[in-house]
Every structure is written in C-alpha cells, then in structure tokens.
C-alpha cells in the first residue's frame, strides 16, 4: 500500500499527503536557523558580516524557492506572490532571490502523461482527444495549481490547455495553513511588506483559484472589455470545465525575460501597458486582475501586452473608490490637514491613534513620487528606499505605519498596486505614470 501511494504522489507531481507537505515546509525555518548558527561560526573565523550575510541569503533563497516550487499548490502560489517584491530586497541579497524567483515563475515538476490524460478524460469526456487535432503531452509551462499544454483545436486554432493537478485543492488548503504558521519567518524576505495579510487574502481567494469555469467567465469579461483597446491582447476562451480550461495560444516574450535582458524600449512599453491595464480594468471591466507576477504577462511581436491567468480577480462594480484618488492627490499636493480628515473619515486611521497630520503626510508623500512629474523611472533602488523606510523598526515611519489601518475593502487594491509597482521596478521602466493615473483613477485629477 505504501509503494502504490508513493507512486501516485510521484505520478501526480504534487505531494498529496499533508504530513509530507508539512515536513517540507517545516524544513525551511529549521534550515535557515541552522545556517544562521553556521554563519556566526564563519564570522569567528574571520569572514566579514557582508560576506556571511550574502552567503546565508543565497542559501536561504535557494532552499525557500526550491521547496515552494516543488510543492506547487499554495506554496508555489505564495512564492509567486512574493516574487513581485524581489525589487525591495537589498542589492547584496538580490541576485540569488532573482534567480530562484525566475526559476519558480517559469517551471515546476510536471504530471505524468497518464495522469494528464486521466484528468482530461474526467473533465472533457472520454473522447476528449477528438476535440483536438494535435496535443503535445510535454507541458509548455507550469502554474501554481496546474500545468499548460500546447495543442491544436479541431478547427485548426492553436490553443493552450491548462490542466489542474489532482489533489491541488487539498494541497492548497494545507500549504496556506502551514505558511501562516511561518509568516514571521517569511517577513524577513520582503522588508516593508506585510506577509500575514497576504497569506490570509490568498486563503480567501482559494476557491476561486480552483474553479477553472469561474476563471473562464472572468477571462471572457476581460476579453470583452479589451477587445477593441489598442495595445492589449486577452486570449479568448475556447472551452472550459471545473479543472481544465482551453484558451487561444499566444506567442510572446514573458515579462520575466524582459526583466532579465530586455532593451529599454521593451521595458518602458511593458511598464506603460501594465500600468494602464492595472488602472483601467476597474472602469473597463469592473474587475481587477489580482495575480500580478511577471509570469502572467508577455509582450507580443507587435508590441501588445498579453495578459493570462484570470483565476484571481477582484470585483469592483463601482470601479476604484474615488477616495483613493483624492487621498493620492492631497498627499501629492502636501495638503496634510485635508488628507488627515479624509483618512479618518474613510477608516484608514484607527479611532484611538494619536497621529499628527504632518507626520502622516511625511509617511505617505514618498509613495506619490511617481506622479510628481510627466514621467517616472521605477528602479529597484527607489523601491528599496521605500521598503527600508517603512520597514525600519527604529524609525518614525514604521511607528506611523503601524498606527494606520487598511479597511478590508481596500486590501486587494493595495496589494495588487504594490505588486504591479514591484514589477515596474524589476523592469526598470520609465513611464508616464501621472497621465495614466489622471485618466483612470477617479478623484485624482485636479
């Protein structure tokens, strides 16, 4: 019985037993703590603090993302969510994180061909092969809870077939429970970013991520909203089932490759289109694509931004709340008293918080720098400064940040905006951010 169970785990490529997954996740804090002890030993033998720190960071990043990538499910989903904050990691630590994250975004161990065919038969019917004129059994890409195959539909269209891993639902639930236990450990990997709410939000969205038919409906809504908008391409849905989704195949350059080696024009164009997509979606589609990581975006040969993976979507029937635009404008203009009043009225400041208007403005104003001029150059250095400023436990900004409150209805918007900003900094993009925000963010235009 043990042997057949192990074979099934290998076949599905996603460890299904909670004990096995928990053991892998539990190895992370133990391994990192062990390396820290070893680091003190190397300090005693004469290595500098910087050398030891860089070594520990490289090993910790390698272990962290190797485990997350192998586990897939919620662990890989969390790793992808962390990936957009790589730009906030100090330069001396960034290289191993960057390499590990790129690897995580791009690939994970695949299912066996037999298991893939079994899922397709369960979801599309026993005659599923007749719906395709060709099907490549070798996965073209991996997602957090599924893998993608290239195929040709019976009418000749090139299509992408996303197949959900068997046991993904159990794995997702198990991972997120375990990851929440270790949230303080992961906090060190992303300074200035709150990991615990990120994990809570991923857990809340779990059922949406698992339902590919719901994802298909989301994708159809985005197709309709952007089909006549220059510069964008949303692949059409061809067929869907609860655990399989078939969409048009699109060839392009993933943002991860543009980040790694794209020229300035490609970086700037990708950054501009990504920003427009983020800010315009709530008005055009009344939806917000809520899974911002480089693996979900690519530039096509004719310069369009292709967006994929609509499992995580936030519904905004009234668009982006006007208060957010008003607050941004007041912070940009230095209107501390009016900003403070609006923050209190909107629930961003706790009733018992003892804060001064000028201190709150000093905390928020640096975040509006990208909107101060006609263009802004998003860099890793800029994001590192912001992360260091709000993450320094000895500083005033850390204390002020802890006194502010983020109402639940704004959590998703805040996280997606932060994630998109992280990608812009990875891209090193210079873009007309102010004009885009003025066009699409209600309440911001003067």
PDB file of C-alpha atoms in Angstrom, residues 87-237:
ATOM      1  CA  UNK A  87      12.893  44.570  -6.176  1.00  0.00           C
ATOM      2  CA  UNK A  88      12.650  45.583  -2.497  1.00  0.00           C
ATOM      3  CA  UNK A  89      15.421  43.183  -1.464  1.00  0.00           C
ATOM      4  CA  UNK A  90      18.782  44.949  -0.896  1.00  0.00           C
ATOM      5  CA  UNK A  91      21.232  44.642  -3.796  1.00  0.00           C
ATOM      6  CA  UNK A  92      23.717  42.475  -1.912  1.00  0.00           C
ATOM      7  CA  UNK A  93      20.991  39.847  -1.399  1.00  0.00           C
ATOM      8  CA  UNK A  94      19.024  40.301  -4.613  1.00  0.00           C
ATOM      9  CA  UNK A  95      20.883  38.090  -7.115  1.00  0.00           C
ATOM     10  CA  UNK A  96      20.092  34.670  -5.553  1.00  0.00           C
ATOM     11  CA  UNK A  97      16.489  35.737  -4.938  1.00  0.00           C
ATOM     12  CA  UNK A  98      16.135  36.916  -8.508  1.00  0.00           C
ATOM     13  CA  UNK A  99      17.464  33.672  -9.946  1.00  0.00           C
ATOM     14  CA  UNK A 100      15.360  31.484  -7.644  1.00  0.00           C
ATOM     15  CA  UNK A 101      12.212  33.505  -8.275  1.00  0.00           C
ATOM     16  CA  UNK A 102      12.625  33.455 -12.047  1.00  0.00           C
ATOM     17  CA  UNK A 103      13.035  29.695 -11.866  1.00  0.00           C
ATOM     18  CA  UNK A 104       9.913  29.415  -9.709  1.00  0.00           C
ATOM     19  CA  UNK A 105       7.832  31.566 -12.075  1.00  0.00           C
ATOM     20  CA  UNK A 106       8.890  29.547 -15.098  1.00  0.00           C
ATOM     21  CA  UNK A 107       8.703  25.898 -14.161  1.00  0.00           C
ATOM     22  CA  UNK A 108       7.814  23.133 -11.713  1.00  0.00           C
ATOM     23  CA  UNK A 109       7.885  19.315 -11.912  1.00  0.00           C
ATOM     24  CA  UNK A 110       5.187  18.087 -14.335  1.00  0.00           C
ATOM     25  CA  UNK A 111       2.453  15.464 -14.023  1.00  0.00           C
ATOM     26  CA  UNK A 112       2.910  12.199 -15.858  1.00  0.00           C
ATOM     27  CA  UNK A 113       1.289  11.857 -19.288  1.00  0.00           C
ATOM     28  CA  UNK A 114      -1.043   9.165 -17.964  1.00  0.00           C
ATOM     29  CA  UNK A 115      -2.276  11.402 -15.143  1.00  0.00           C
ATOM     30  CA  UNK A 116      -2.739  14.352 -17.508  1.00  0.00           C
ATOM     31  CA  UNK A 117      -4.845  12.216 -19.877  1.00  0.00           C
ATOM     32  CA  UNK A 118      -6.895  10.942 -16.936  1.00  0.00           C
ATOM     33  CA  UNK A 119      -7.800  14.472 -15.846  1.00  0.00           C
ATOM     34  CA  UNK A 120      -8.665  15.477 -19.429  1.00  0.00           C
ATOM     35  CA  UNK A 121     -10.943  12.438 -19.776  1.00  0.00           C
ATOM     36  CA  UNK A 122     -12.691  13.224 -16.484  1.00  0.00           C
ATOM     37  CA  UNK A 123     -13.215  16.856 -17.424  1.00  0.00           C
ATOM     38  CA  UNK A 124     -13.770  16.854 -21.210  1.00  0.00           C
ATOM     39  CA  UNK A 125     -15.168  13.349 -21.665  1.00  0.00           C
ATOM     40  CA  UNK A 126     -13.683  10.014 -22.695  1.00  0.00           C
ATOM     41  CA  UNK A 127     -13.487  11.169 -26.322  1.00  0.00           C
ATOM     42  CA  UNK A 128     -11.533  14.310 -25.385  1.00  0.00           C
ATOM     43  CA  UNK A 129      -8.800  13.562 -27.955  1.00  0.00           C
ATOM     44  CA  UNK A 130     -11.327  14.015 -30.784  1.00  0.00           C
ATOM     45  CA  UNK A 131     -11.679  17.674 -29.790  1.00  0.00           C
ATOM     46  CA  UNK A 132      -8.039  18.248 -30.734  1.00  0.00           C
ATOM     47  CA  UNK A 133      -6.252  17.644 -33.997  1.00  0.00           C
ATOM     48  CA  UNK A 134      -2.932  17.637 -32.086  1.00  0.00           C
ATOM     49  CA  UNK A 135      -1.946  17.620 -28.405  1.00  0.00           C
ATOM     50  CA  UNK A 136       1.586  17.960 -27.016  1.00  0.00           C
ATOM     51  CA  UNK A 137       1.994  15.722 -23.962  1.00  0.00           C
ATOM     52  CA  UNK A 138       5.063  17.680 -22.860  1.00  0.00           C
ATOM     53  CA  UNK A 139       3.939  20.632 -20.689  1.00  0.00           C
ATOM     54  CA  UNK A 140       4.810  24.039 -22.122  1.00  0.00           C
ATOM     55  CA  UNK A 141       4.577  25.797 -18.750  1.00  0.00           C
ATOM     56  CA  UNK A 142       3.680  25.275 -15.099  1.00  0.00           C
ATOM     57  CA  UNK A 143       1.204  27.216 -12.987  1.00  0.00           C
ATOM     58  CA  UNK A 144       0.795  27.087  -9.223  1.00  0.00           C
ATOM     59  CA  UNK A 145      -2.075  24.581  -9.297  1.00  0.00           C
ATOM     60  CA  UNK A 146      -1.897  23.322 -12.878  1.00  0.00           C
ATOM     61  CA  UNK A 147       0.233  22.885 -15.974  1.00  0.00           C
ATOM     62  CA  UNK A 148      -0.210  24.160 -19.530  1.00  0.00           C
ATOM     63  CA  UNK A 149      -0.020  22.098 -22.729  1.00  0.00           C
ATOM     64  CA  UNK A 150       0.143  23.363 -26.288  1.00  0.00           C
ATOM     65  CA  UNK A 151      -2.384  21.835 -28.658  1.00  0.00           C
ATOM     66  CA  UNK A 152      -4.363  22.380 -31.863  1.00  0.00           C
ATOM     67  CA  UNK A 153      -8.156  22.555 -31.587  1.00  0.00           C
ATOM     68  CA  UNK A 154     -10.233  20.556 -34.049  1.00  0.00           C
ATOM     69  CA  UNK A 155     -10.892  23.705 -36.120  1.00  0.00           C
ATOM     70  CA  UNK A 156      -7.168  24.414 -36.536  1.00  0.00           C
ATOM     71  CA  UNK A 157      -6.726  27.052 -33.822  1.00  0.00           C
ATOM     72  CA  UNK A 158      -3.573  26.857 -31.723  1.00  0.00           C
ATOM     73  CA  UNK A 159      -4.648  26.581 -28.075  1.00  0.00           C
ATOM     74  CA  UNK A 160      -3.273  26.458 -24.531  1.00  0.00           C
ATOM     75  CA  UNK A 161      -4.754  23.724 -22.331  1.00  0.00           C
ATOM     76  CA  UNK A 162      -4.425  24.290 -18.584  1.00  0.00           C
ATOM     77  CA  UNK A 163      -4.911  21.118 -16.565  1.00  0.00           C
ATOM     78  CA  UNK A 164      -5.304  21.251 -12.781  1.00  0.00           C
ATOM     79  CA  UNK A 165      -3.145  18.969 -10.663  1.00  0.00           C
ATOM     80  CA  UNK A 166      -5.084  16.195  -8.912  1.00  0.00           C
ATOM     81  CA  UNK A 167      -5.142  16.955  -5.202  1.00  0.00           C
ATOM     82  CA  UNK A 168      -4.493  20.662  -5.766  1.00  0.00           C
ATOM     83  CA  UNK A 169      -7.430  21.642  -3.546  1.00  0.00           C
ATOM     84  CA  UNK A 170      -6.159  19.679  -0.535  1.00  0.00           C
ATOM     85  CA  UNK A 171      -2.592  20.845  -1.153  1.00  0.00           C
ATOM     86  CA  UNK A 172      -3.664  24.478  -1.380  1.00  0.00           C
ATOM     87  CA  UNK A 173      -5.527  24.363   1.919  1.00  0.00           C
ATOM     88  CA  UNK A 174      -2.722  22.501   3.693  1.00  0.00           C
ATOM     89  CA  UNK A 175       0.004  24.830   2.388  1.00  0.00           C
ATOM     90  CA  UNK A 176      -1.741  28.037   3.356  1.00  0.00           C
ATOM     91  CA  UNK A 177      -2.388  26.772   6.884  1.00  0.00           C
ATOM     92  CA  UNK A 178       1.276  25.861   7.289  1.00  0.00           C
ATOM     93  CA  UNK A 179       2.595  29.029   5.664  1.00  0.00           C
ATOM     94  CA  UNK A 180       0.548  31.163   8.036  1.00  0.00           C
ATOM     95  CA  UNK A 181       2.379  29.470  10.912  1.00  0.00           C
ATOM     96  CA  UNK A 182       5.698  30.630   9.451  1.00  0.00           C
ATOM     97  CA  UNK A 183       4.599  34.123   8.381  1.00  0.00           C
ATOM     98  CA  UNK A 184       7.092  35.856  10.681  1.00  0.00           C
ATOM     99  CA  UNK A 185       9.961  33.952   9.091  1.00  0.00           C
ATOM    100  CA  UNK A 186       8.930  34.940   5.560  1.00  0.00           C
ATOM    101  CA  UNK A 187       8.582  38.589   6.654  1.00  0.00           C
ATOM    102  CA  UNK A 188      12.378  38.852   6.568  1.00  0.00           C
ATOM    103  CA  UNK A 189      12.404  38.046   2.839  1.00  0.00           C
ATOM    104  CA  UNK A 190      10.223  41.028   1.886  1.00  0.00           C
ATOM    105  CA  UNK A 191      11.025  44.067   4.049  1.00  0.00           C
ATOM    106  CA  UNK A 192       8.243  46.638   4.178  1.00  0.00           C
ATOM    107  CA  UNK A 193       5.588  44.145   3.062  1.00  0.00           C
ATOM    108  CA  UNK A 194       3.024  42.566   5.375  1.00  0.00           C
ATOM    109  CA  UNK A 195       3.147  38.807   4.792  1.00  0.00           C
ATOM    110  CA  UNK A 196       0.391  37.719   7.181  1.00  0.00           C
ATOM    111  CA  UNK A 197      -2.447  39.640   5.410  1.00  0.00           C
ATOM    112  CA  UNK A 198      -1.077  38.450   2.060  1.00  0.00           C
ATOM    113  CA  UNK A 199      -1.448  34.843   3.176  1.00  0.00           C
ATOM    114  CA  UNK A 200      -4.915  35.500   4.604  1.00  0.00           C
ATOM    115  CA  UNK A 201      -6.007  37.005   1.300  1.00  0.00           C
ATOM    116  CA  UNK A 202      -4.594  34.092  -0.713  1.00  0.00           C
ATOM    117  CA  UNK A 203      -6.568  31.764   1.549  1.00  0.00           C
ATOM    118  CA  UNK A 204      -9.781  33.756   0.997  1.00  0.00           C
ATOM    119  CA  UNK A 205      -9.351  33.513  -2.796  1.00  0.00           C
ATOM    120  CA  UNK A 206      -8.607  29.788  -2.741  1.00  0.00           C
ATOM    121  CA  UNK A 207     -11.943  28.506  -4.050  1.00  0.00           C
ATOM    122  CA  UNK A 208     -11.901  30.977  -6.961  1.00  0.00           C
ATOM    123  CA  UNK A 209      -8.425  29.824  -7.984  1.00  0.00           C
ATOM    124  CA  UNK A 210      -9.542  26.191  -8.045  1.00  0.00           C
ATOM    125  CA  UNK A 211     -12.618  26.718 -10.251  1.00  0.00           C
ATOM    126  CA  UNK A 212     -11.473  26.943 -13.867  1.00  0.00           C
ATOM    127  CA  UNK A 213     -15.025  27.564 -15.074  1.00  0.00           C
ATOM    128  CA  UNK A 214     -15.156  30.702 -12.924  1.00  0.00           C
ATOM    129  CA  UNK A 215     -11.767  31.660 -14.330  1.00  0.00           C
ATOM    130  CA  UNK A 216     -13.148  31.210 -17.845  1.00  0.00           C
ATOM    131  CA  UNK A 217     -16.006  33.606 -17.045  1.00  0.00           C
ATOM    132  CA  UNK A 218     -13.520  36.163 -15.716  1.00  0.00           C
ATOM    133  CA  UNK A 219     -11.397  35.836 -18.832  1.00  0.00           C
ATOM    134  CA  UNK A 220     -14.405  36.282 -21.128  1.00  0.00           C
ATOM    135  CA  UNK A 221     -15.265  39.505 -19.297  1.00  0.00           C
ATOM    136  CA  UNK A 222     -11.723  40.835 -19.829  1.00  0.00           C
ATOM    137  CA  UNK A 223     -11.779  39.789 -23.499  1.00  0.00           C
ATOM    138  CA  UNK A 224     -14.981  41.786 -23.999  1.00  0.00           C
ATOM    139  CA  UNK A 225     -13.627  44.826 -22.138  1.00  0.00           C
ATOM    140  CA  UNK A 226     -10.291  44.968 -24.006  1.00  0.00           C
ATOM    141  CA  UNK A 227     -11.065  43.516 -27.453  1.00  0.00           C
ATOM    142  CA  UNK A 228     -11.085  46.940 -29.157  1.00  0.00           C
ATOM    143  CA  UNK A 229      -8.384  48.575 -26.984  1.00  0.00           C
ATOM    144  CA  UNK A 230      -5.079  49.110 -28.843  1.00  0.00           C
ATOM    145  CA  UNK A 231      -2.028  47.649 -27.159  1.00  0.00           C
ATOM    146  CA  UNK A 232      -3.736  44.734 -25.370  1.00  0.00           C
ATOM    147  CA  UNK A 233      -4.461  41.100 -26.106  1.00  0.00           C
ATOM    148  CA  UNK A 234      -6.562  38.824 -23.887  1.00  0.00           C
ATOM    149  CA  UNK A 235      -6.714  35.231 -25.247  1.00  0.00           C
ATOM    150  CA  UNK A 236     -10.252  34.018 -25.967  1.00  0.00           C
ATOM    151  CA  UNK A 237     -11.679  31.045 -24.083  1.00  0.00           C
TER     152      UNK A 237
END
